[in-house]
Amino acid sequence: MPKGLTFLLIMIALIIVYTIAKVLQYVRLSQKQWDQVDKSKLKEWDEDEW
């Protein structure tokens, strides 16, 4: 396998791992923020209005 191709595949793998790690970080942050929301002030939506 050419050396340039190996480097390219390693870079693609690192980018994919970095992206997955960032997404998981944002999912955890979003869940933490949602847990802190005062849910008593949320509006109840009636699905029949559509």
mmCIF file with all atom_site columns, N, CA, C and O in Angstrom, residues 2 5-6 8 11 14 24 26 30-32 37 39-40 45:
data_model
loop_
_atom_site.group_PDB
_atom_site.id
_atom_site.type_symbol
_atom_site.label_atom_id
_atom_site.label_alt_id
_atom_site.label_comp_id
_atom_site.label_asym_id
_atom_site.label_entity_id
_atom_site.label_seq_id
_atom_site.pdbx_PDB_ins_code
_atom_site.Cartn_x
_atom_site.Cartn_y
_atom_site.Cartn_z
_atom_site.occupancy
_atom_site.B_iso_or_equiv
_atom_site.pdbx_formal_charge
_atom_site.auth_seq_id
_atom_site.auth_comp_id
_atom_site.auth_asym_id
_atom_site.auth_atom_id
_atom_site.pdbx_PDB_model_num
ATOM 1  N N  . PRO A 1 2  ? 0.596   2.210  -0.845 1.00 0.00 ? 2  PRO A N  1
ATOM 2  C CA . PRO A 1 2  ? 1.414   3.426  -0.903 1.00 0.00 ? 2  PRO A CA 1
ATOM 3  C C  . PRO A 1 2  ? 1.411   4.182  0.422  1.00 0.00 ? 2  PRO A C  1
ATOM 4  O O  . PRO A 1 2  ? 0.422   4.169  1.158  1.00 0.00 ? 2  PRO A O  1
ATOM 5  N N  . LEU A 1 5  ? -1.332  6.826  0.839  1.00 0.00 ? 5  LEU A N  1
ATOM 6  C CA . LEU A 1 5  ? -2.661  6.269  1.097  1.00 0.00 ? 5  LEU A CA 1
ATOM 7  C C  . LEU A 1 5  ? -2.809  5.889  2.568  1.00 0.00 ? 5  LEU A C  1
ATOM 8  O O  . LEU A 1 5  ? -3.851  6.123  3.180  1.00 0.00 ? 5  LEU A O  1
ATOM 9  N N  . THR A 1 6  ? -1.779  5.318  3.142  1.00 0.00 ? 6  THR A N  1
ATOM 10 C CA . THR A 1 6  ? -1.808  4.957  4.559  1.00 0.00 ? 6  THR A CA 1
ATOM 11 C C  . THR A 1 6  ? -1.996  6.198  5.425  1.00 0.00 ? 6  THR A C  1
ATOM 12 O O  . THR A 1 6  ? -2.824  6.209  6.341  1.00 0.00 ? 6  THR A O  1
ATOM 13 N N  . LEU A 1 8  ? -3.352  9.014  4.517  1.00 0.00 ? 8  LEU A N  1
ATOM 14 C CA . LEU A 1 8  ? -4.698  9.531  4.287  1.00 0.00 ? 8  LEU A CA 1
ATOM 15 C C  . LEU A 1 8  ? -5.733  8.732  5.079  1.00 0.00 ? 8  LEU A C  1
ATOM 16 O O  . LEU A 1 8  ? -6.635  9.309  5.705  1.00 0.00 ? 8  LEU A O  1
ATOM 17 N N  . MET A 1 11 ? -5.497  9.678  8.741  1.00 0.00 ? 11 MET A N  1
ATOM 18 C CA . MET A 1 11 ? -6.093  11.000 8.979  1.00 0.00 ? 11 MET A CA 1
ATOM 19 C C  . MET A 1 11 ? -7.618  10.931 8.974  1.00 0.00 ? 11 MET A C  1
ATOM 20 O O  . MET A 1 11 ? -8.281  11.539 9.812  1.00 0.00 ? 11 MET A O  1
ATOM 21 N N  . LEU A 1 14 ? -8.756  9.390  12.228 1.00 0.00 ? 14 LEU A N  1
ATOM 22 C CA . LEU A 1 14 ? -8.635  10.336 13.341 1.00 0.00 ? 14 LEU A CA 1
ATOM 23 C C  . LEU A 1 14 ? -9.747  11.378 13.308 1.00 0.00 ? 14 LEU A C  1
ATOM 24 O O  . LEU A 1 14 ? -10.304 11.742 14.354 1.00 0.00 ? 14 LEU A O  1
ATOM 25 N N  . LEU A 1 24 ? -20.532 13.146 21.150 1.00 0.00 ? 24 LEU A N  1
ATOM 26 C CA . LEU A 1 24 ? -20.864 12.581 22.466 1.00 0.00 ? 24 LEU A CA 1
ATOM 27 C C  . LEU A 1 24 ? -20.716 13.630 23.566 1.00 0.00 ? 24 LEU A C  1
ATOM 28 O O  . LEU A 1 24 ? -21.522 13.677 24.502 1.00 0.00 ? 24 LEU A O  1
ATOM 29 N N  . TYR A 1 26 ? -21.184 16.869 23.218 1.00 0.00 ? 26 TYR A N  1
ATOM 30 C CA . TYR A 1 26 ? -22.323 17.775 23.121 1.00 0.00 ? 26 TYR A CA 1
ATOM 31 C C  . TYR A 1 26 ? -23.618 17.113 23.582 1.00 0.00 ? 26 TYR A C  1
ATOM 32 O O  . TYR A 1 26 ? -24.496 17.772 24.135 1.00 0.00 ? 26 TYR A O  1
ATOM 33 N N  . SER A 1 30 ? -25.828 18.661 26.514 1.00 0.00 ? 30 SER A N  1
ATOM 34 C CA . SER A 1 30 ? -27.243 18.928 26.270 1.00 0.00 ? 30 SER A CA 1
ATOM 35 C C  . SER A 1 30 ? -28.109 18.252 27.330 1.00 0.00 ? 30 SER A C  1
ATOM 36 O O  . SER A 1 30 ? -29.059 18.850 27.846 1.00 0.00 ? 30 SER A O  1
ATOM 37 N N  . GLN A 1 31 ? -27.794 17.002 27.657 1.00 0.00 ? 31 GLN A N  1
ATOM 38 C CA . GLN A 1 31 ? -28.563 16.285 28.675 1.00 0.00 ? 31 GLN A CA 1
ATOM 39 C C  . GLN A 1 31 ? -28.405 16.954 30.037 1.00 0.00 ? 31 GLN A C  1
ATOM 40 O O  . GLN A 1 31 ? -29.379 17.097 30.786 1.00 0.00 ? 31 GLN A O  1
ATOM 41 N N  . LYS A 1 32 ? -27.211 17.408 30.358 1.00 0.00 ? 32 LYS A N  1
ATOM 42 C CA . LYS A 1 32 ? -26.967 18.089 31.631 1.00 0.00 ? 32 LYS A CA 1
ATOM 43 C C  . LYS A 1 32 ? -27.769 19.392 31.698 1.00 0.00 ? 32 LYS A C  1
ATOM 44 O O  . LYS A 1 32 ? -28.391 19.691 32.717 1.00 0.00 ? 32 LYS A O  1
ATOM 45 N N  . VAL A 1 37 ? -33.166 22.414 33.560 1.00 0.00 ? 37 VAL A N  1
ATOM 46 C CA . VAL A 1 37 ? -34.280 23.278 33.151 1.00 0.00 ? 37 VAL A CA 1
ATOM 47 C C  . VAL A 1 37 ? -35.415 23.153 34.160 1.00 0.00 ? 37 VAL A C  1
ATOM 48 O O  . VAL A 1 37 ? -35.727 22.077 34.653 1.00 0.00 ? 37 VAL A O  1
ATOM 49 N N  . LYS A 1 39 ? -38.744 22.599 34.499 1.00 0.00 ? 39 LYS A N  1
ATOM 50 C CA . LYS A 1 39 ? -39.745 22.026 33.605 1.00 0.00 ? 39 LYS A CA 1
ATOM 51 C C  . LYS A 1 39 ? -41.168 22.454 33.960 1.00 0.00 ? 39 LYS A C  1
ATOM 52 O O  . LYS A 1 39 ? -42.079 22.257 33.168 1.00 0.00 ? 39 LYS A O  1
ATOM 53 N N  . SER A 1 40 ? -41.357 23.072 35.134 1.00 0.00 ? 40 SER A N  1
ATOM 54 C CA . SER A 1 40 ? -42.695 23.530 35.493 1.00 0.00 ? 40 SER A CA 1
ATOM 55 C C  . SER A 1 40 ? -43.122 24.724 34.634 1.00 0.00 ? 40 SER A C  1
ATOM 56 O O  . SER A 1 40 ? -44.307 25.024 34.543 1.00 0.00 ? 40 SER A O  1
ATOM 57 N N  . TRP A 1 45 ? -48.004 21.305 24.852 1.00 0.00 ? 45 TRP A N  1
ATOM 58 C CA . TRP A 1 45 ? -48.485 21.479 23.496 1.00 0.00 ? 45 TRP A CA 1
ATOM 59 C C  . TRP A 1 45 ? -49.609 20.485 23.232 1.00 0.00 ? 45 TRP A C  1
ATOM 60 O O  . TRP A 1 45 ? -49.513 19.317 23.552 1.00 0.00 ? 45 TRP A O  1
#
